[in-house]
Amino acid sequence: MKTLYEIEGDYLALVSQIEQSGGEITEEMSKALTLNEKTLKQKSEHYLEFIGSREKLCERIDEEIKRLQAIKKSESKWIDKLKEKLVNAVILFGDIKLGLKTITTRPSQSVDVDMDKLHKDFKVTKVTFQADKTKIKEALKDGQKVKGATLINKFNFRLK
């Protein structure tokens, strides 16, 4: 079966022949157009089937990612609990020597903050900038030149 590229090439060649003949369509050209349309429809059906199977695969992959993330979260909680138990044991009994390894603790500090109660002197304001694409699009459509932005026409896949 022909590729979409080949089908498009055949169609453009037929259109060119029709233009060269002054718009007159011969019986042979008509059959070729009909055959080209049939081939295009068959190829499109195959593409849709393939797209559907790939979309289902992506959905299954997303589900598997969620499942694995849940397992990872559960395992991380176990690891944290086991480490906490070891730290408590070291605090109670002192360093634990295991052959070439030694379980010890080191002191550290962290700060717990309630942003609502915190004085403004201890707060930092972070500013981020984002492009207002809706406003830029309107300006470009109105004929304005916006430095650093261009309007791109696209064709998106849609199945009705």
PDB file of C-alpha atoms in Angstrom, residues 2-152:
ATOM      1  CA  LYS A   2       1.197   3.507  -0.772  1.00  0.00           C
ATOM      2  CA  THR A   3       2.296   5.983   1.849  1.00  0.00           C
ATOM      3  CA  LEU A   4       0.403   9.242   2.439  1.00  0.00           C
ATOM      4  CA  TYR A   5       3.313  11.027   0.804  1.00  0.00           C
ATOM      5  CA  GLU A   6       2.922   8.905  -2.348  1.00  0.00           C
ATOM      6  CA  ILE A   7      -0.860   9.373  -2.347  1.00  0.00           C
ATOM      7  CA  GLU A   8      -0.394  13.153  -2.090  1.00  0.00           C
ATOM      8  CA  GLY A   9       2.161  13.054  -4.911  1.00  0.00           C
ATOM      9  CA  ASP A  10      -0.218  11.095  -7.158  1.00  0.00           C
ATOM     10  CA  TYR A  11      -3.028  13.540  -6.409  1.00  0.00           C
ATOM     11  CA  LEU A  12      -0.880  16.592  -7.138  1.00  0.00           C
ATOM     12  CA  ALA A  13       0.265  14.993 -10.412  1.00  0.00           C
ATOM     13  CA  LEU A  14      -3.381  14.384 -11.384  1.00  0.00           C
ATOM     14  CA  VAL A  15      -4.332  17.952 -10.523  1.00  0.00           C
ATOM     15  CA  SER A  16      -1.419  19.178 -12.621  1.00  0.00           C
ATOM     16  CA  GLN A  17      -2.577  17.034 -15.574  1.00  0.00           C
ATOM     17  CA  ILE A  18      -6.111  18.404 -15.217  1.00  0.00           C
ATOM     18  CA  GLU A  19      -4.791  21.979 -15.160  1.00  0.00           C
ATOM     19  CA  GLN A  20      -2.649  21.323 -18.238  1.00  0.00           C
ATOM     20  CA  SER A  21      -5.654  19.955 -20.112  1.00  0.00           C
ATOM     21  CA  GLY A  22      -7.583  23.160 -19.389  1.00  0.00           C
ATOM     22  CA  GLY A  23      -9.702  21.612 -16.649  1.00  0.00           C
ATOM     23  CA  GLU A  24     -10.962  18.790 -18.831  1.00  0.00           C
ATOM     24  CA  ILE A  25     -11.089  15.471 -16.996  1.00  0.00           C
ATOM     25  CA  THR A  26     -10.735  12.322 -19.065  1.00  0.00           C
ATOM     26  CA  GLU A  27     -12.235   8.975 -18.115  1.00  0.00           C
ATOM     27  CA  GLU A  28      -8.746   7.774 -17.148  1.00  0.00           C
ATOM     28  CA  MET A  29      -8.170  10.826 -14.911  1.00  0.00           C
ATOM     29  CA  SER A  30     -11.570  10.339 -13.273  1.00  0.00           C
ATOM     30  CA  LYS A  31     -10.765   6.681 -12.492  1.00  0.00           C
ATOM     31  CA  ALA A  32      -7.352   7.692 -11.145  1.00  0.00           C
ATOM     32  CA  LEU A  33      -8.954  10.332  -8.879  1.00  0.00           C
ATOM     33  CA  THR A  34     -11.488   7.783  -7.605  1.00  0.00           C
ATOM     34  CA  LEU A  35      -8.746   5.215  -6.992  1.00  0.00           C
ATOM     35  CA  ASN A  36      -6.596   7.837  -5.262  1.00  0.00           C
ATOM     36  CA  GLU A  37      -9.534   8.798  -2.994  1.00  0.00           C
ATOM     37  CA  LYS A  38     -10.176   5.135  -2.139  1.00  0.00           C
ATOM     38  CA  THR A  39      -6.492   4.587  -1.339  1.00  0.00           C
ATOM     39  CA  LEU A  40      -6.467   7.743   0.814  1.00  0.00           C
ATOM     40  CA  LYS A  41      -9.499   6.561   2.783  1.00  0.00           C
ATOM     41  CA  GLN A  42      -7.991   3.115   3.362  1.00  0.00           C
ATOM     42  CA  LYS A  43      -4.699   4.617   4.475  1.00  0.00           C
ATOM     43  CA  SER A  44      -6.526   7.076   6.747  1.00  0.00           C
ATOM     44  CA  GLU A  45      -8.445   4.218   8.383  1.00  0.00           C
ATOM     45  CA  HIS A  46      -5.165   2.401   9.051  1.00  0.00           C
ATOM     46  CA  TYR A  47      -3.674   5.577  10.517  1.00  0.00           C
ATOM     47  CA  LEU A  48      -6.699   6.031  12.803  1.00  0.00           C
ATOM     48  CA  GLU A  49      -6.472   2.428  14.011  1.00  0.00           C
ATOM     49  CA  PHE A  50      -2.764   2.851  14.686  1.00  0.00           C
ATOM     50  CA  ILE A  51      -3.305   6.211  16.435  1.00  0.00           C
ATOM     51  CA  GLY A  52      -6.045   4.652  18.595  1.00  0.00           C
ATOM     52  CA  SER A  53      -3.821   1.758  19.641  1.00  0.00           C
ATOM     53  CA  ARG A  54      -0.957   4.148  20.464  1.00  0.00           C
ATOM     54  CA  GLU A  55      -3.285   6.380  22.511  1.00  0.00           C
ATOM     55  CA  LYS A  56      -4.466   3.328  24.473  1.00  0.00           C
ATOM     56  CA  LEU A  57      -0.841   2.340  25.021  1.00  0.00           C
ATOM     57  CA  CYS A  58      -0.084   5.834  26.350  1.00  0.00           C
ATOM     58  CA  GLU A  59      -3.071   5.574  28.715  1.00  0.00           C
ATOM     59  CA  ARG A  60      -1.801   2.206  30.004  1.00  0.00           C
ATOM     60  CA  ILE A  61       1.669   3.710  30.449  1.00  0.00           C
ATOM     61  CA  ASP A  62       0.176   6.616  32.454  1.00  0.00           C
ATOM     62  CA  GLU A  63      -1.690   4.114  34.656  1.00  0.00           C
ATOM     63  CA  GLU A  64       1.511   2.128  35.166  1.00  0.00           C
ATOM     64  CA  ILE A  65       3.415   5.305  36.056  1.00  0.00           C
ATOM     65  CA  LYS A  66       0.764   6.154  38.677  1.00  0.00           C
ATOM     66  CA  ARG A  67       0.948   2.602  40.049  1.00  0.00           C
ATOM     67  CA  LEU A  68       4.756   2.734  40.251  1.00  0.00           C
ATOM     68  CA  GLN A  69       4.669   6.194  41.845  1.00  0.00           C
ATOM     69  CA  ALA A  70       2.315   4.841  44.531  1.00  0.00           C
ATOM     70  CA  ILE A  71       4.713   1.942  45.168  1.00  0.00           C
ATOM     71  CA  LYS A  72       7.658   4.357  45.315  1.00  0.00           C
ATOM     72  CA  LYS A  73       5.811   6.586  47.808  1.00  0.00           C
ATOM     73  CA  SER A  74       5.020   3.576  49.982  1.00  0.00           C
ATOM     74  CA  GLU A  75       8.618   2.338  49.859  1.00  0.00           C
ATOM     75  CA  SER A  76       9.944   5.819  50.661  1.00  0.00           C
ATOM     76  CA  LYS A  77       7.721   5.940  53.760  1.00  0.00           C
ATOM     77  CA  TRP A  78       9.104   2.566  54.860  1.00  0.00           C
ATOM     78  CA  ILE A  79      12.673   3.766  54.323  1.00  0.00           C
ATOM     79  CA  ASP A  80      12.008   6.931  56.340  1.00  0.00           C
ATOM     80  CA  LYS A  81      10.446   4.922  59.191  1.00  0.00           C
ATOM     81  CA  LEU A  82      13.378   2.478  59.273  1.00  0.00           C
ATOM     82  CA  LYS A  83      15.914   5.324  59.269  1.00  0.00           C
ATOM     83  CA  GLU A  84      14.003   7.036  62.080  1.00  0.00           C
ATOM     84  CA  LYS A  85      14.115   3.798  64.134  1.00  0.00           C
ATOM     85  CA  LEU A  86      17.871   3.505  63.544  1.00  0.00           C
ATOM     86  CA  VAL A  87      18.408   7.143  64.569  1.00  0.00           C
ATOM     87  CA  ASN A  88      16.414   6.542  67.743  1.00  0.00           C
ATOM     88  CA  ALA A  89      18.500   3.444  68.460  1.00  0.00           C
ATOM     89  CA  VAL A  90      21.760   5.396  67.954  1.00  0.00           C
ATOM     90  CA  ILE A  91      20.484   8.182  70.225  1.00  0.00           C
ATOM     91  CA  LEU A  92      19.610   5.613  72.898  1.00  0.00           C
ATOM     92  CA  PHE A  93      22.623   3.270  72.595  1.00  0.00           C
ATOM     93  CA  GLY A  94      25.288   5.352  70.836  1.00  0.00           C
ATOM     94  CA  ASP A  95      27.047   4.598  67.535  1.00  0.00           C
ATOM     95  CA  ILE A  96      26.456   1.101  66.184  1.00  0.00           C
ATOM     96  CA  LYS A  97      29.514  -0.570  64.604  1.00  0.00           C
ATOM     97  CA  LEU A  98      28.788  -3.192  61.943  1.00  0.00           C
ATOM     98  CA  GLY A  99      32.075  -4.514  60.591  1.00  0.00           C
ATOM     99  CA  LEU A 100      33.326  -1.857  58.172  1.00  0.00           C
ATOM    100  CA  LYS A 101      30.198   0.289  58.595  1.00  0.00           C
ATOM    101  CA  THR A 102      29.163   2.453  61.496  1.00  0.00           C
ATOM    102  CA  ILE A 103      25.716   3.932  62.051  1.00  0.00           C
ATOM    103  CA  THR A 104      26.020   7.401  63.543  1.00  0.00           C
ATOM    104  CA  THR A 105      24.004  10.584  63.692  1.00  0.00           C
ATOM    105  CA  ARG A 106      24.982  14.139  62.974  1.00  0.00           C
ATOM    106  CA  PRO A 107      23.192  17.164  64.335  1.00  0.00           C
ATOM    107  CA  SER A 108      21.276  19.446  61.990  1.00  0.00           C
ATOM    108  CA  GLN A 109      18.667  22.163  62.258  1.00  0.00           C
ATOM    109  CA  SER A 110      15.618  23.045  60.253  1.00  0.00           C
ATOM    110  CA  VAL A 111      13.119  25.878  60.487  1.00  0.00           C
ATOM    111  CA  ASP A 112       9.380  25.321  60.552  1.00  0.00           C
ATOM    112  CA  VAL A 113       7.528  28.392  59.240  1.00  0.00           C
ATOM    113  CA  ASP A 114       3.915  29.560  59.363  1.00  0.00           C
ATOM    114  CA  MET A 115       3.819  32.165  56.554  1.00  0.00           C
ATOM    115  CA  ASP A 116       0.622  33.777  57.919  1.00  0.00           C
ATOM    116  CA  LYS A 117       2.245  34.644  61.238  1.00  0.00           C
ATOM    117  CA  LEU A 118       5.660  35.550  59.857  1.00  0.00           C
ATOM    118  CA  HIS A 119       6.668  39.242  59.938  1.00  0.00           C
ATOM    119  CA  LYS A 120       7.195  40.861  56.511  1.00  0.00           C
ATOM    120  CA  ASP A 121      10.909  41.425  57.249  1.00  0.00           C
ATOM    121  CA  PHE A 122      11.372  37.669  57.028  1.00  0.00           C
ATOM    122  CA  LYS A 123       9.452  37.204  53.779  1.00  0.00           C
ATOM    123  CA  VAL A 124      10.859  37.320  50.260  1.00  0.00           C
ATOM    124  CA  THR A 125       8.815  38.315  47.242  1.00  0.00           C
ATOM    125  CA  LYS A 126       9.584  36.364  44.097  1.00  0.00           C
ATOM    126  CA  VAL A 127       8.458  37.745  40.758  1.00  0.00           C
ATOM    127  CA  THR A 128       8.129  35.645  37.636  1.00  0.00           C
ATOM    128  CA  PHE A 129       7.243  36.881  34.188  1.00  0.00           C
ATOM    129  CA  GLN A 130       5.111  35.064  31.648  1.00  0.00           C
ATOM    130  CA  ALA A 131       4.082  36.042  28.170  1.00  0.00           C
ATOM    131  CA  ASP A 132       0.428  37.049  27.822  1.00  0.00           C
ATOM    132  CA  LYS A 133      -0.112  34.946  24.711  1.00  0.00           C
ATOM    133  CA  THR A 134      -3.786  35.892  24.392  1.00  0.00           C
ATOM    134  CA  LYS A 135      -2.958  39.599  24.318  1.00  0.00           C
ATOM    135  CA  ILE A 136      -0.018  39.036  21.946  1.00  0.00           C
ATOM    136  CA  LYS A 137      -2.220  36.975  19.602  1.00  0.00           C
ATOM    137  CA  GLU A 138      -4.851  39.723  19.514  1.00  0.00           C
ATOM    138  CA  ALA A 139      -2.201  42.359  18.803  1.00  0.00           C
ATOM    139  CA  LEU A 140      -0.665  40.307  15.987  1.00  0.00           C
ATOM    140  CA  LYS A 141      -4.097  39.649  14.478  1.00  0.00           C
ATOM    141  CA  ASP A 142      -4.777  43.409  14.565  1.00  0.00           C
ATOM    142  CA  GLY A 143      -1.648  43.914  12.475  1.00  0.00           C
ATOM    143  CA  GLN A 144       0.637  45.173  15.234  1.00  0.00           C
ATOM    144  CA  LYS A 145       4.255  44.104  15.237  1.00  0.00           C
ATOM    145  CA  VAL A 146       5.293  42.500  18.513  1.00  0.00           C
ATOM    146  CA  LYS A 147       9.041  42.145  18.869  1.00  0.00           C
ATOM    147  CA  GLY A 148       9.937  38.586  19.883  1.00  0.00           C
ATOM    148  CA  ALA A 149       6.609  37.087  18.804  1.00  0.00           C
ATOM    149  CA  THR A 150       5.153  35.725  15.588  1.00  0.00           C
ATOM    150  CA  LEU A 151       1.787  34.258  14.725  1.00  0.00           C
ATOM    151  CA  ILE A 152       2.039  30.675  13.490  1.00  0.00           C
TER     152      ILE A 152
END
